[in-house]
């Protein structure tokens, strides 16, 4: 499928004698045409296109800049002027890639002036532009078909991960049929949390349950992906992605997929600043039998990475330490009554001091250095912690209780 996209992009480049790129509607790069030889390559590029090709995705700022021209609603080609301040040194002609009224992506043509004679108001009057638009329509049909196929696999994956034990065998068999030989190979599950599924009525009905463009779902190694509603303690959704591996002992493709998925505009809550979502990777398995367990591990690792940024933005299950136990606790059981007074907002600095002290195995010198405070200040704060909690920091069990309660509070912050 990827090769077919490349061939169609090359057809558009040849028809209009201009270098073209194809991106999905989330600005993930799918294919790009020839950009000339070494002598004129620099003249034909600008920072935005260079970054898109090298990183295979444009930034959120670039996306917002182009979308301000109405490309997501356009039914016909649009001309976009250069803007050096935005890193767009070359003008663009955007061919919206649509199928049955839904935009699935964009073909971008660099315009250094030689396309100025194209009359975009009557696009079919120029046979070159008419041919390019017909090719863009073929691309749209392919992307739509790919999105539908990916949606079906995603639904099967979600059924397997969320079904009750009695229904898992049927879901597993259907997913095995859909994946073919990959179903018996080495696999890893990646979770991204939080995740914003497609909103009803926003045109995502053919984009699949992940709510992303088909290019993201079809990235190398991604066998299936889906949004899982109510996956988080607050009722939020998370993304599940099933990744093909070369070997159970080689999880690098899962790490690469997690990095790509975190760059999706769907990663995170709408009101969050970029970068607050995280990804988790479950222990790789062979075959589908243990995928629900792998999903539980991946989701726990993602939650831990959100709670403790030192673990992320991508965390593997085996690397999250005590969170392997703490993520299994329901929210109502995560906070011990003795520690609740310390978790009040007025005592945030005391709680942080206690956690760093316990992270440092009770070594006062290391703790004071990590906090940048004098030892006497540390001793005073620790005394206040004992007063608030009634716990004895010289007692190993009390220290363990306090340490786990403080870690658990990261997973379930108080309002």
XYZ file of N, CA, C and O in Angstrom, residues 119-213:
380
model
N -5.124 28.320 -12.892
C -6.321 29.000 -12.409
C -7.091 28.035 -11.518
O -7.808 27.148 -12.001
N -6.961 28.215 -10.214
C -7.577 27.286 -9.278
C -9.091 27.474 -9.174
O -9.777 26.614 -8.627
N -9.596 28.587 -9.702
C -11.040 28.803 -9.660
C -11.770 27.906 -10.648
O -12.951 27.593 -10.455
N -11.086 27.519 -11.717
C -11.659 26.586 -12.695
C -10.653 25.457 -12.897
O -10.029 25.326 -13.952
N -10.463 24.615 -11.881
C -9.358 23.642 -11.887
C -9.422 22.654 -13.028
O -8.379 22.204 -13.512
N -10.622 22.313 -13.505
C -10.699 21.304 -14.554
C -10.420 21.887 -15.937
O -10.379 21.159 -16.922
N -10.223 23.207 -16.010
C -9.897 23.814 -17.303
C -8.476 23.493 -17.724
O -8.158 23.492 -18.922
N -7.616 23.235 -16.774
C -6.223 22.899 -17.072
C -6.074 21.384 -16.961
O -6.287 20.824 -15.875
N -5.731 20.715 -18.044
C -5.648 19.246 -17.998
C -4.629 18.729 -16.990
O -4.799 17.649 -16.429
N -3.572 19.490 -16.764
C -2.567 19.045 -15.787
C -3.166 19.007 -14.382
O -2.999 18.041 -13.634
N -3.860 20.096 -14.027
C -4.457 20.156 -12.695
C -5.604 19.160 -12.573
O -5.798 18.540 -11.520
N -6.362 18.991 -13.654
C -7.445 18.008 -13.633
C -6.903 16.605 -13.396
O -7.477 15.813 -12.637
N -5.769 16.281 -14.031
C -5.158 14.965 -13.819
C -4.686 14.815 -12.374
O -4.861 13.753 -11.758
N -4.091 15.885 -11.832
C -3.612 15.823 -10.451
C -4.771 15.620 -9.481
O -4.679 14.845 -8.519
N -5.885 16.282 -9.737
C -7.045 16.138 -8.852
C -7.646 14.741 -8.945
O -8.097 14.175 -7.945
N -7.652 14.182 -10.161
C -8.160 12.825 -10.312
C -7.283 11.842 -9.557
O -7.777 10.909 -8.912
N -5.970 12.059 -9.596
C -5.056 11.196 -8.848
C -5.256 11.362 -7.345
O -5.215 10.387 -6.584
N -5.480 12.604 -6.905
C -5.743 12.843 -5.482
C -7.005 12.118 -5.028
O -7.075 11.599 -3.911
N -8.008 12.056 -5.916
C -9.234 11.323 -5.582
C -8.958 9.838 -5.426
O -9.532 9.169 -4.551
N -8.070 9.285 -6.258
C -7.700 7.876 -6.125
C -6.979 7.641 -4.794
O -7.188 6.613 -4.130
N -6.131 8.588 -4.407
C -5.453 8.484 -3.111
C -6.482 8.486 -1.987
O -6.399 7.707 -1.031
N -7.498 9.370 -2.110
C -8.527 9.433 -1.091
C -9.268 8.122 -0.934
O -9.566 7.690 0.185
N -9.561 7.456 -2.059
C -10.254 6.167 -1.996
C -9.383 5.120 -1.301
O -9.882 4.311 -0.506
N -8.076 5.140 -1.578
C -7.169 4.190 -0.928
C -7.085 4.447 0.574
O -7.114 3.513 1.387
N -6.954 5.722 0.949
C -6.871 6.048 2.371
C -8.157 5.666 3.097
O -8.123 5.182 4.241
N -9.296 5.874 2.442
C -10.570 5.500 3.065
C -10.657 3.995 3.264
O -11.100 3.520 4.320
N -10.247 3.231 2.240
C -10.283 1.774 2.363
C -9.330 1.299 3.446
O -9.651 0.385 4.226
N -8.166 1.926 3.528
C -7.193 1.549 4.560
C -7.730 1.873 5.949
O -7.548 1.101 6.902
N -8.418 3.020 6.061
C -8.990 3.394 7.357
C -10.071 2.411 7.778
O -10.155 2.027 8.951
N -10.905 1.965 6.823
C -11.953 1.006 7.166
C -11.361 -0.320 7.619
O -11.814 -0.919 8.595
N -10.319 -0.780 6.910
C -9.676 -2.042 7.297
C -9.027 -1.910 8.668
O -9.127 -2.815 9.514
N -8.375 -0.769 8.893
C -7.757 -0.556 10.204
C -8.786 -0.459 11.306
O -8.568 -0.933 12.420
N -9.948 0.146 10.989
C -11.009 0.257 11.992
C -11.529 -1.113 12.393
O -11.807 -1.369 13.563
N -11.671 -2.007 11.430
C -12.158 -3.348 11.734
C -11.191 -4.097 12.643
O -11.594 -4.731 13.619
N -9.896 -4.017 12.329
C -8.907 -4.670 13.194
C -8.893 -4.027 14.577
O -8.749 -4.706 15.598
N -9.035 -2.702 14.608
C -9.063 -2.015 15.889
C -10.230 -2.438 16.749
O -10.104 -2.603 17.969
N -11.383 -2.614 16.130
C -12.551 -3.059 16.887
C -12.339 -4.465 17.449
O -12.744 -4.756 18.587
N -11.707 -5.323 16.662
C -11.424 -6.675 17.151
C -10.432 -6.631 18.315
O -10.575 -7.376 19.295
N -9.420 -5.771 18.196
C -8.452 -5.639 19.286
C -9.145 -5.134 20.542
O -8.905 -5.658 21.647
N -9.992 -4.136 20.407
C -10.696 -3.613 21.574
C -11.586 -4.682 22.197
O -11.683 -4.790 23.425
N -12.246 -5.482 21.365
C -13.074 -6.562 21.903
C -12.240 -7.530 22.733
O -12.662 -7.970 23.807
N -11.046 -7.856 22.233
C -10.205 -8.802 22.954
C -9.734 -8.220 24.283
O -9.711 -8.905 25.311
N -9.366 -6.946 24.286
C -8.804 -6.337 25.486
C -9.853 -6.042 26.546
O -9.537 -5.989 27.742
N -11.102 -5.847 26.135
C -12.114 -5.418 27.093
C -13.194 -6.464 27.352
O -14.020 -6.266 28.250
N -13.210 -7.566 26.579
C -14.269 -8.572 26.752
C -14.118 -9.297 28.083
O -13.016 -9.419 28.634
N -15.224 -9.766 28.588
C -15.166 -10.635 29.766
C -14.486 -11.948 29.372
O -14.454 -12.306 28.196
N -13.900 -12.652 30.345
C -13.169 -13.886 30.012
C -13.947 -14.839 29.115
O -13.377 -15.464 28.221
N -15.262 -14.923 29.298
C -16.041 -15.869 28.499
C -16.091 -15.473 27.027
O -16.265 -16.328 26.154
N -15.932 -14.177 26.735
C -16.022 -13.737 25.357
C -14.685 -13.522 24.681
O -14.642 -13.167 23.495
N -13.602 -13.728 25.402
C -12.292 -13.435 24.834
C -11.889 -14.424 23.748
O -11.187 -14.048 22.804
N -12.311 -15.672 23.875
C -11.884 -16.663 22.892
C -12.432 -16.313 21.513
O -11.723 -16.425 20.507
N -13.691 -15.889 21.449
C -14.274 -15.500 20.166
C -13.564 -14.280 19.601
O -13.258 -14.220 18.404
N -13.280 -13.293 20.459
C -12.578 -12.102 19.998
C -11.167 -12.440 19.531
O -10.685 -11.918 18.527
N -10.504 -13.336 20.261
C -9.143 -13.731 19.891
C -9.135 -14.440 18.536
O -8.267 -14.185 17.693
N -10.101 -15.312 18.305
C -10.158 -16.009 17.024
C -10.405 -15.067 15.868
O -9.797 -15.198 14.801
N -11.307 -14.092 16.060
C -11.597 -13.143 14.985
C -10.375 -12.276 14.693
O -10.066 -11.990 13.522
N -9.657 -11.851 15.736
C -8.462 -11.033 15.514
C -7.367 -11.847 14.843
O -6.641 -11.340 13.984
N -7.247 -13.128 15.209
C -6.243 -13.987 14.573
C -6.532 -14.097 13.075
O -5.621 -14.032 12.248
N -7.790 -14.247 12.715
C -8.147 -14.321 11.297
C -7.791 -13.016 10.584
O -7.315 -13.024 9.445
N -8.012 -11.894 11.258
C -7.742 -10.606 10.631
C -6.269 -10.311 10.478
O -5.852 -9.678 9.500
N -5.455 -10.761 11.420
C -4.020 -10.458 11.385
C -3.225 -11.464 10.560
O -2.102 -11.162 10.145
N -3.759 -12.634 10.336
C -3.027 -13.644 9.583
C -1.824 -14.158 10.363
O -1.876 -14.353 11.580
N -0.707 -14.346 9.668
C 0.474 -14.946 10.285
C 1.055 -14.094 11.403
O 1.712 -14.610 12.317
N 0.811 -12.777 11.366
C 1.347 -11.903 12.417
C 0.774 -12.257 13.777
O 1.381 -11.958 14.811
N -0.400 -12.891 13.816
C -1.051 -13.196 15.083
C -0.260 -14.178 15.926
O -0.415 -14.208 17.153
N 0.573 -14.988 15.314
C 1.344 -15.986 16.059
C 2.786 -15.560 16.304
O 3.566 -16.307 16.885
N 3.139 -14.358 15.870
C 4.509 -13.888 16.027
C 4.709 -13.097 17.304
O 3.802 -12.967 18.138
N 5.910 -12.544 17.485
C 6.182 -11.710 18.666
C 5.436 -10.387 18.564
O 5.449 -9.719 17.527
N 4.785 -9.990 19.651
C 3.936 -8.797 19.669
C 4.160 -8.027 20.961
O 4.516 -8.601 21.993
N 3.920 -6.737 20.891
C 3.925 -5.903 22.094
C 2.702 -5.007 22.057
O 2.200 -4.657 20.981
N 2.211 -4.639 23.237
C 1.088 -3.716 23.345
C 1.609 -2.396 23.893
O 2.337 -2.360 24.887
N 1.237 -1.318 23.216
C 1.572 0.036 23.649
C 0.278 0.723 24.086
O -0.751 0.611 23.412
N 0.326 1.416 25.205
C -0.803 2.229 25.670
C -0.379 3.687 25.677
O 0.749 4.014 26.070
N -1.255 4.565 25.213
C -1.044 6.011 25.303
C -2.185 6.584 26.121
O -3.359 6.356 25.813
N -1.836 7.320 27.174
C -2.860 7.868 28.065
C -2.463 9.281 28.498
O -1.281 9.536 28.754
N -3.470 10.162 28.583
C -4.836 9.977 28.096
C -4.902 10.126 26.589
O -3.950 10.579 25.952
N -6.045 9.728 26.018
C -6.232 9.774 24.556
C -7.625 10.340 24.273
O -8.587 9.990 24.947
N -7.708 11.191 23.267
C -8.992 11.790 22.903
C -9.531 11.076 21.674
O -9.041 11.305 20.567
N -10.534 10.215 21.820
C -11.126 9.578 20.643
C -11.832 10.610 19.787
O -12.075 11.741 20.210
N -12.157 10.204 18.564
C -12.865 11.093 17.663
C -14.230 11.431 18.239
O -14.934 10.563 18.739
N -14.591 12.702 18.169
C -15.908 13.126 18.641
C -16.961 12.780 17.604
O -16.719 12.850 16.401
N -18.130 12.396 18.085
C -19.207 12.037 17.180
C -19.588 13.237 16.329
O -19.775 14.348 16.824
N -19.685 13.005 15.026
C -20.118 14.064 14.131
C -19.007 14.952 13.626
O -19.277 15.942 12.946
N -17.744 14.661 13.952
C -16.676 15.528 13.463
C -16.041 15.019 12.187
O -14.975 15.466 11.789
N -16.680 14.046 11.526
C -16.154 13.560 10.253
C -15.170 12.443 10.389
O -14.511 12.074 9.430
N -15.044 11.864 11.573
C -14.047 10.824 11.802
C -14.602 9.427 11.622
O -13.967 8.449 11.987
N -15.804 9.300 11.087
C -16.430 7.992 11.065
C -15.689 6.990 10.218
O -15.838 5.789 10.395
N -14.840 7.443 9.320
C -14.075 6.504 8.512
C -12.601 6.501 8.884
O -11.771 5.986 8.156
N -12.302 7.112 10.009
C -10.912 7.186 10.429
C -10.545 6.114 11.430
O -9.405 5.981 11.801
N -11.535 5.345 11.883
C -11.231 4.274 12.824
C -11.387 4.724 14.250
O -11.470 5.910 14.562
N -11.408 3.783 15.188
C -11.663 4.090 16.580
C -10.533 4.841 17.251
O -10.719 5.388 18.323
N -9.353 4.889 16.643
C -8.251 5.644 17.231
C -8.412 7.125 17.021
O -7.819 7.926 17.725
N -9.192 7.523 16.027
C -9.416 8.928 15.778
C -8.267 9.615 15.093
O -8.187 10.841 15.061
N -7.338 8.883 14.518
C -6.219 9.473 13.815
C -6.320 9.160 12.342
O -7.122 8.355 11.911
N -5.484 9.794 11.551
C -5.441 9.491 10.136
C -4.916 8.093 9.881
O -4.244 7.486 10.708
